[in-house]
Amino acid sequence: MASNNQNKPPVLSNNITKASPSSNKKKLGVDEVTCDKEQKFGAEKMVGTANNARIRQAFSVVNGIQDLGLSSNPASNAGSECGTIEFTREDVEALLSEKMRYKNKFNYKERCENMMDYIKRLRLCIKWFQELEGDYAFEHERLRNALELSEQKCAEMELALRNKEEELNLIIVELRKSFASLQEKLAKEESDKLAALDSLAREKETRLNMERSHASLSEDLGKAQEELQSANQRIASINDMYKLLQEYNSSLQHYNTKLQKDIDAAHESIKRGEKEKSAIVENLSTLRGQYKSLQEQLSTYKASQDEAMRQKDALVHEVASMRVELQQVRDDRDHQLSQVQALTAEVIKHKELAVSSEDLEARCASQSNQIRSLSDQLAAAEEKLEVSDLSALETKTEFEGQKKLINELRNHLEDAEYKLIEGEKLRKRLHNTILELKGNIRVFCRVRPLLPDDSSGSEGKLISYPTTTEALGRGIDIMQNGQKHSFSFDRVFMPDESQEDVFVEISQLVQSALDGYKVCIFAYGQTGSGKTYTMMGKPGHPDLKGLIPRSLEQIFQTRQSLLSQGWKYEMQVSMLEIYNETIRDLLSTNRDASRLENACNGKQYAIKHDASGNTHVTDLTVVDVCSTKEVSYLLDRAAHSRSVGKTQMNEQSSRSHFVFTLRISGLNESTEQQVQGILNLIDLAGSERLSKSGSTGDRLKETQAINKSLSSLSDVIFALAKKEKKEDHVPFRNSKLTYLLQPCLGGDSKTLMFVNISPEASSVGESLCSLRFAARVNACEIGTPRRQTSMRSSESRLSLG
Ligand code: ADP
Ligand code: MG
């Protein structure tokens, strides 16, 4: 549009200039182009009116025919300037309504000339009109174009406006929406604000309350602190007072004793004073006597003086003569006077003495007063003492109450400890049961105490027992070359644990032999580690007896108590020794003929297992037993036999394995139930290695045999652990010992191994070997123990060797 405007005005102005060269017309700007026709016409009229004078002039020029004097050549002028001649409506109307007036109607020439002139003018007028019309048409066209343009513009504008309007409407809608939302927000904000104000007010209130309560609380706190302080002060002062009182009490007691002493001293001084007093009184009386006699003397002297005076008087006359005499008498008198003076002085002295006795009396009185006050004080102190005695009594009763409480607590503690011990026992039993169910070979370790003969003790440093709850009673640490080796077993017996302590742990196992289990208990360890001590005990010390006698005692006791339940047991004992892979019957009397025969055939003591898992050793002495006495007799016999063997072979018992076997067969008459159990208690030969014993010859052979049997024992155990089901692969036959114990080592028996340890420093290597072996055994799982029970059949007794 802007470009259109720029282009068009010059065209328009050109046209206008052409059409109307007047200055007024030229002034019509682009703005007026848009005016409608009527306005234009009006404007034209106005133009006409404004230029009336000039147009009039022009018309008059056209009409100059009547006014020819003004122009010399109006026609030519009119003709040449017709383009510039302009007409107004009046001019045209005047031209049209012009009437020809003729002086001579028939002067056609004139009329024709006039007509011609008129026509000329008309033509001019028409030409002007046509020009004007053309102008108008042009103008009209231009205006239409302008109108169209402006209409277009208008339409565009309208469109734009509509778009704008729509946009604005949209904006308005949006604004309305936003207004609404803002109003909502405002409302919400206002409500929030109100709520906030509310809460603020409430908070303020609560804060005020809080502040108030805080203030009151802080006041209270201050007060309480003050009170506390004052209470503390009071406590301190009371404590001080208490201390002071105690001090005072003690000082009073001191004072009391001092007073007592003072009283005693005062009594003594009173006594002394009284003595003095009596002495003084005596003195006084003697002095009084003296005084009296002196006074008497005085009076006699006075009398004699009087007499002398009288004599003087009488002898006045004889004065002169007797002046010398008189003088003498005077001297006498003077002498007497001096004597009197002395006597009076003495009297004064005596008086003074009397005064001093009075003083003494007064002192006595004051002292008795003092004594009285002291005794008063004493009474008060005694009262205080009584009070303190009372308080002491109170504290004593309190003390007694506390003592009672302590005793009660101690009892509680004892109870709790007892419960704890019981619980521990139960736990152990449960543990044992679990282990038994798991079928482990259980391993107990026992460390013997240092013996007087042992190389002096470094035990404490070498062997220690962890005290953590986990490892308590189960762990053992051993030091070798500064290195600590830790082991843990099912139980570790420390040196101070007694035979009874050890037996308590295996009594359940022994019990299970009566229930029909095969039970096997080994003692493993180097020579001198306490195997025989553990199994048999110390000979000649009944209270130190070992597992074998204790087990048998228990079995016989239990047998007795099971009688009431209908159980009858038969028991048989056999004892043998395996030395250099040969069996020796320890109960043999060597009188049996078949035995000798077998011995010659080399069939003696052949080990045989029957189908039901029972072992039979040919020619082995088996003795029926039914009391502990019998068994102890047999044990003695075996020990004797063993010691005989020892001397015969110049050998120690520790070079052979000792096997004690108790076969138990039980029958319950009422339930027809049968059980067959075996209890094997084995004291193995010393496990020391070849290198240590430094053996040669026979000794070497023995040691090799021992090592072989022990290693085959371990082979059997490890093989059992590995190949539980395939018994073919278990090397039972590798040694007499393992072959003998085959049924008891298999999966269905309960096996326990004691590993005995010597605490001697020189044995550390062997101890470590034993512990390692035992630890390996402990890790073995052989199987689940089985009870051997059955109902009574035709074969009522076990087949026993
Ligand atoms: P081993 O049979 O292993 O060769 P012993 O049982 O003969 O060993 O024991 C050797 C010595 O140690 C014996 O004099 C024995 O009395 C003593 N002894 C072993 N264990 C203990 C113990 N727990 N308490 C006291 N003395 C023991
Ligand atoms: Mg021994």
mmCIF file of N, CA and C in Angstrom, residues 519-593:
data_model
loop_
_atom_site.group_PDB
_atom_site.id
_atom_site.type_symbol
_atom_site.label_atom_id
_atom_site.label_comp_id
_atom_site.label_asym_id
_atom_site.label_seq_id
_atom_site.Cartn_x
_atom_site.Cartn_y
_atom_site.Cartn_z
ATOM 1 N N VAL A 519 29.722 -99.565 70.677
ATOM 2 C CA VAL A 519 30.440 -98.374 71.117
ATOM 3 C C VAL A 519 31.932 -98.674 71.165
ATOM 4 N N CYS A 520 32.701 -97.757 70.677
ATOM 5 C CA CYS A 520 34.134 -97.944 70.606
ATOM 6 C C CYS A 520 34.818 -96.685 71.125
ATOM 7 N N ILE A 521 35.623 -96.843 72.167
ATOM 8 C CA ILE A 521 36.337 -95.673 72.683
ATOM 9 C C ILE A 521 37.838 -95.962 72.644
ATOM 10 N N PHE A 522 38.571 -95.130 71.914
ATOM 11 C CA PHE A 522 40.024 -95.274 71.803
ATOM 12 C C PHE A 522 40.723 -94.228 72.659
ATOM 13 N N ALA A 523 41.929 -94.587 73.087
ATOM 14 C CA ALA A 523 42.813 -93.544 73.620
ATOM 15 C C ALA A 523 44.053 -93.537 72.739
ATOM 16 N N TYR A 524 44.311 -92.382 72.149
ATOM 17 C CA TYR A 524 45.399 -92.245 71.176
ATOM 18 C C TYR A 524 46.383 -91.223 71.720
ATOM 19 N N GLY A 525 47.657 -91.467 71.496
ATOM 20 C CA GLY A 525 48.634 -90.479 71.938
ATOM 21 C C GLY A 525 49.987 -91.116 72.158
ATOM 22 N N GLN A 526 50.975 -90.299 72.335
ATOM 23 C CA GLN A 526 52.328 -90.826 72.514
ATOM 24 C C GLN A 526 52.454 -91.483 73.905
ATOM 25 N N THR A 527 53.477 -92.231 74.063
ATOM 26 C CA THR A 527 53.704 -92.874 75.356
ATOM 27 C C THR A 527 53.894 -91.810 76.430
ATOM 28 N N GLY A 528 53.221 -92.030 77.554
ATOM 29 C CA GLY A 528 53.344 -91.097 78.664
ATOM 30 C C GLY A 528 52.385 -89.923 78.596
ATOM 31 N N SER A 529 51.457 -89.954 77.634
ATOM 32 C CA SER A 529 50.537 -88.818 77.514
ATOM 33 C C SER A 529 49.276 -89.012 78.359
ATOM 34 N N GLY A 530 49.100 -90.209 78.915
ATOM 35 C CA GLY A 530 47.959 -90.418 79.822
ATOM 36 C C GLY A 530 46.868 -91.306 79.271
ATOM 37 N N LYS A 531 47.172 -92.149 78.321
ATOM 38 C CA LYS A 531 46.163 -93.046 77.741
ATOM 39 C C LYS A 531 45.698 -94.061 78.786
ATOM 40 N N THR A 532 46.675 -94.737 79.380
ATOM 41 C CA THR A 532 46.335 -95.762 80.356
ATOM 42 C C THR A 532 45.656 -95.132 81.567
ATOM 43 N N TYR A 533 46.132 -93.941 81.928
ATOM 44 C CA TYR A 533 45.519 -93.215 83.045
ATOM 45 C C TYR A 533 44.055 -92.940 82.737
ATOM 46 N N THR A 534 43.803 -92.509 81.497
ATOM 47 C CA THR A 534 42.429 -92.195 81.121
ATOM 48 C C THR A 534 41.570 -93.456 81.097
ATOM 49 N N MET A 535 42.100 -94.528 80.549
ATOM 50 C CA MET A 535 41.292 -95.736 80.379
ATOM 51 C C MET A 535 41.160 -96.523 81.676
ATOM 52 N N MET A 536 42.286 -96.744 82.329
ATOM 53 C CA MET A 536 42.273 -97.608 83.507
ATOM 54 C C MET A 536 42.333 -96.824 84.816
ATOM 55 N N GLY A 537 43.041 -95.717 84.798
ATOM 56 C CA GLY A 537 43.226 -94.955 86.027
ATOM 57 C C GLY A 537 44.547 -95.294 86.667
ATOM 58 N N LYS A 538 44.685 -94.802 87.873
ATOM 59 C CA LYS A 538 45.950 -95.040 88.566
ATOM 60 C C LYS A 538 45.770 -96.242 89.486
ATOM 61 N N PRO A 539 46.588 -97.249 89.292
ATOM 62 C CA PRO A 539 46.413 -98.421 90.149
ATOM 63 C C PRO A 539 46.618 -98.062 91.623
ATOM 64 N N GLY A 540 45.759 -98.615 92.469
ATOM 65 C CA GLY A 540 45.870 -98.357 93.906
ATOM 66 C C GLY A 540 45.195 -97.069 94.347
ATOM 67 N N HIS A 541 44.585 -96.367 93.411
ATOM 68 C CA HIS A 541 43.854 -95.129 93.779
ATOM 69 C C HIS A 541 42.423 -95.240 93.259
ATOM 70 N N PRO A 542 41.519 -95.791 94.081
ATOM 71 C CA PRO A 542 40.141 -96.032 93.604
ATOM 72 C C PRO A 542 39.459 -94.754 93.112
ATOM 73 N N ASP A 543 39.791 -93.613 93.730
ATOM 74 C CA ASP A 543 39.119 -92.370 93.302
ATOM 75 C C ASP A 543 39.690 -91.847 91.988
ATOM 76 N N LEU A 544 40.805 -92.411 91.550
ATOM 77 C CA LEU A 544 41.381 -91.979 90.273
ATOM 78 C C LEU A 544 41.143 -93.007 89.177
ATOM 79 N N LYS A 545 40.176 -93.904 89.404
ATOM 80 C CA LYS A 545 39.959 -94.951 88.414
ATOM 81 C C LYS A 545 39.487 -94.362 87.088
ATOM 82 N N GLY A 546 39.802 -95.097 86.032
ATOM 83 C CA GLY A 546 39.571 -94.569 84.688
ATOM 84 C C GLY A 546 38.212 -94.932 84.104
ATOM 85 N N LEU A 547 38.130 -94.756 82.795
ATOM 86 C CA LEU A 547 36.851 -94.921 82.121
ATOM 87 C C LEU A 547 36.348 -96.354 82.172
ATOM 88 N N ILE A 548 37.249 -97.339 82.092
ATOM 89 C CA ILE A 548 36.791 -98.727 82.021
ATOM 90 C C ILE A 548 36.068 -99.111 83.318
ATOM 91 N N PRO A 549 36.700 -98.967 84.475
ATOM 92 C CA PRO A 549 35.961 -99.321 85.692
ATOM 93 C C PRO A 549 34.695 -98.487 85.889
ATOM 94 N N ARG A 550 34.783 -97.203 85.580
ATOM 95 C CA ARG A 550 33.606 -96.340 85.767
ATOM 96 C C ARG A 550 32.456 -96.762 84.858
ATOM 97 N N SER A 551 32.813 -97.084 83.589
ATOM 98 C CA SER A 551 31.782 -97.504 82.636
ATOM 99 C C SER A 551 31.095 -98.752 83.145
ATOM 100 N N LEU A 552 31.893 -99.694 83.634
ATOM 101 C CA LEU A 552 31.305 -100.949 84.093
ATOM 102 C C LEU A 552 30.412 -100.726 85.309
ATOM 103 N N GLU A 553 30.879 -99.857 86.203
ATOM 104 C CA GLU A 553 30.038 -99.533 87.363
ATOM 105 C C GLU A 553 28.696 -98.989 86.908
ATOM 106 N N GLN A 554 28.766 -98.065 85.957
ATOM 107 C CA GLN A 554 27.522 -97.458 85.480
ATOM 108 C C GLN A 554 26.623 -98.496 84.823
ATOM 109 N N ILE A 555 27.252 -99.358 84.030
ATOM 110 C CA ILE A 555 26.462 -100.369 83.335
ATOM 111 C C ILE A 555 25.768 -101.304 84.336
ATOM 112 N N PHE A 556 26.481 -101.699 85.335
ATOM 113 C CA PHE A 556 25.844 -102.590 86.313
ATOM 114 C C PHE A 556 24.746 -101.883 87.091
ATOM 115 N N GLN A 557 25.003 -100.604 87.391
ATOM 116 C CA GLN A 557 23.962 -99.837 88.091
ATOM 117 C C GLN A 557 22.715 -99.737 87.238
ATOM 118 N N THR A 558 22.918 -99.398 85.987
ATOM 119 C CA THR A 558 21.772 -99.217 85.097
ATOM 120 C C THR A 558 21.054 -100.548 84.893
ATOM 121 N N ARG A 559 21.854 -101.606 84.794
ATOM 122 C CA ARG A 559 21.254 -102.934 84.637
ATOM 123 C C ARG A 559 20.295 -103.199 85.800
ATOM 124 N N GLN A 560 20.739 -102.790 86.985
ATOM 125 C CA GLN A 560 19.921 -102.996 88.176
ATOM 126 C C GLN A 560 18.616 -102.209 88.075
ATOM 127 N N SER A 561 18.753 -100.973 87.666
ATOM 128 C CA SER A 561 17.546 -100.137 87.621
ATOM 129 C C SER A 561 16.622 -100.530 86.478
ATOM 130 N N LEU A 562 17.186 -101.162 85.439
ATOM 131 C CA LEU A 562 16.330 -101.571 84.313
ATOM 132 C C LEU A 562 15.595 -102.883 84.594
ATOM 133 N N LEU A 563 15.997 -103.528 85.662
ATOM 134 C CA LEU A 563 15.333 -104.789 86.031
ATOM 135 C C LEU A 563 13.840 -104.572 86.235
ATOM 136 N N SER A 564 13.531 -103.436 86.859
ATOM 137 C CA SER A 564 12.125 -103.151 87.149
ATOM 138 C C SER A 564 11.313 -102.986 85.866
ATOM 139 N N GLN A 565 11.984 -102.608 84.785
ATOM 140 C CA GLN A 565 11.265 -102.455 83.508
ATOM 141 C C GLN A 565 11.231 -103.767 82.725
ATOM 142 N N GLY A 566 11.723 -104.789 83.311
ATOM 143 C CA GLY A 566 11.643 -106.109 82.678
ATOM 144 C C GLY A 566 12.885 -106.491 81.889
ATOM 145 N N TRP A 567 13.931 -105.708 81.993
ATOM 146 C CA TRP A 567 15.138 -105.989 81.224
ATOM 147 C C TRP A 567 16.087 -106.898 82.012
ATOM 148 N N LYS A 568 16.546 -107.906 81.299
ATOM 149 C CA LYS A 568 17.575 -108.751 81.908
ATOM 150 C C LYS A 568 18.773 -108.759 80.979
ATOM 151 N N TYR A 569 19.927 -108.509 81.560
ATOM 152 C CA TYR A 569 21.126 -108.414 80.728
ATOM 153 C C TYR A 569 22.097 -109.526 81.076
ATOM 154 N N GLU A 570 22.787 -109.967 80.026
ATOM 155 C CA GLU A 570 23.913 -110.866 80.244
ATOM 156 C C GLU A 570 25.140 -110.176 79.691
ATOM 157 N N MET A 571 26.223 -110.271 80.404
ATOM 158 C CA MET A 571 27.410 -109.555 79.965
ATOM 159 C C MET A 571 28.617 -110.468 79.985
ATOM 160 N N GLN A 572 29.442 -110.237 78.975
ATOM 161 C CA GLN A 572 30.659 -111.042 78.882
ATOM 162 C C GLN A 572 31.838 -110.127 78.609
ATOM 163 N N VAL A 573 32.902 -110.448 79.274
ATOM 164 C CA VAL A 573 34.083 -109.611 79.150
ATOM 165 C C VAL A 573 35.205 -110.396 78.498
ATOM 166 N N SER A 574 35.913 -109.748 77.582
ATOM 167 C CA SER A 574 37.161 -110.334 77.093
ATOM 168 C C SER A 574 38.192 -109.213 77.010
ATOM 169 N N MET A 575 39.432 -109.573 77.226
ATOM 170 C CA MET A 575 40.484 -108.564 77.165
ATOM 171 C C MET A 575 41.663 -109.127 76.395
ATOM 172 N N LEU A 576 42.150 -108.393 75.446
ATOM 173 C CA LEU A 576 43.298 -108.884 74.689
ATOM 174 C C LEU A 576 44.259 -107.759 74.394
ATOM 175 N N GLU A 577 45.403 -108.195 73.920
ATOM 176 C CA GLU A 577 46.491 -107.264 73.653
ATOM 177 C C GLU A 577 46.995 -107.583 72.254
ATOM 178 N N ILE A 578 47.255 -106.588 71.468
ATOM 179 C CA ILE A 578 47.843 -106.857 70.152
ATOM 180 C C ILE A 578 49.256 -106.300 70.176
ATOM 181 N N TYR A 579 50.194 -107.213 70.109
ATOM 182 C CA TYR A 579 51.598 -106.798 70.142
ATOM 183 C C TYR A 579 52.274 -107.345 68.901
ATOM 184 N N ASN A 580 52.922 -106.535 68.185
ATOM 185 C CA ASN A 580 53.563 -106.948 66.931
ATOM 186 C C ASN A 580 52.633 -107.760 66.039
ATOM 187 N N GLU A 581 51.411 -107.298 65.943
ATOM 188 C CA GLU A 581 50.416 -107.959 65.082
ATOM 189 C C GLU A 581 50.042 -109.360 65.567
ATOM 190 N N THR A 582 50.317 -109.644 66.836
ATOM 191 C CA THR A 582 49.826 -110.916 67.388
ATOM 192 C C THR A 582 48.934 -110.621 68.574
ATOM 193 N N ILE A 583 47.915 -111.482 68.696
ATOM 194 C CA ILE A 583 46.948 -111.275 69.760
ATOM 195 C C ILE A 583 47.374 -112.062 70.988
ATOM 196 N N ARG A 584 47.258 -111.448 72.127
ATOM 197 C CA ARG A 584 47.526 -112.137 73.395
ATOM 198 C C ARG A 584 46.276 -112.062 74.242
ATOM 199 N N ASP A 585 45.869 -113.200 74.739
ATOM 200 C CA ASP A 585 44.672 -113.238 75.580
ATOM 201 C C ASP A 585 45.079 -112.863 76.988
ATOM 202 N N LEU A 586 44.537 -111.811 77.485
ATOM 203 C CA LEU A 586 44.959 -111.350 78.811
ATOM 204 C C LEU A 586 44.233 -112.069 79.943
ATOM 205 N N LEU A 587 43.181 -112.829 79.584
ATOM 206 C CA LEU A 587 42.464 -113.549 80.626
ATOM 207 C C LEU A 587 42.762 -115.057 80.558
ATOM 208 N N SER A 588 43.694 -115.412 79.717
ATOM 209 C CA SER A 588 43.992 -116.827 79.510
ATOM 210 C C SER A 588 44.646 -117.431 80.755
ATOM 211 N N THR A 589 44.265 -118.695 81.004
ATOM 212 C CA THR A 589 44.911 -119.415 82.096
ATOM 213 C C THR A 589 45.902 -120.434 81.543
ATOM 214 N N ASN A 590 45.913 -120.460 80.169
ATOM 215 C CA ASN A 590 46.867 -121.315 79.456
ATOM 216 C C ASN A 590 46.734 -122.804 79.772
ATOM 217 N N ARG A 591 45.508 -123.173 80.207
ATOM 218 C CA ARG A 591 45.361 -124.573 80.566
ATOM 219 C C ARG A 591 44.548 -125.329 79.508
ATOM 220 N N ASP A 592 44.001 -124.563 78.635
ATOM 221 C CA ASP A 592 43.098 -125.177 77.654
ATOM 222 C C ASP A 592 43.880 -125.976 76.608
ATOM 223 N N ALA A 593 43.475 -127.211 76.396
ATOM 224 C CA ALA A 593 44.190 -128.084 75.470
ATOM 225 C C ALA A 593 44.015 -127.641 74.032
#
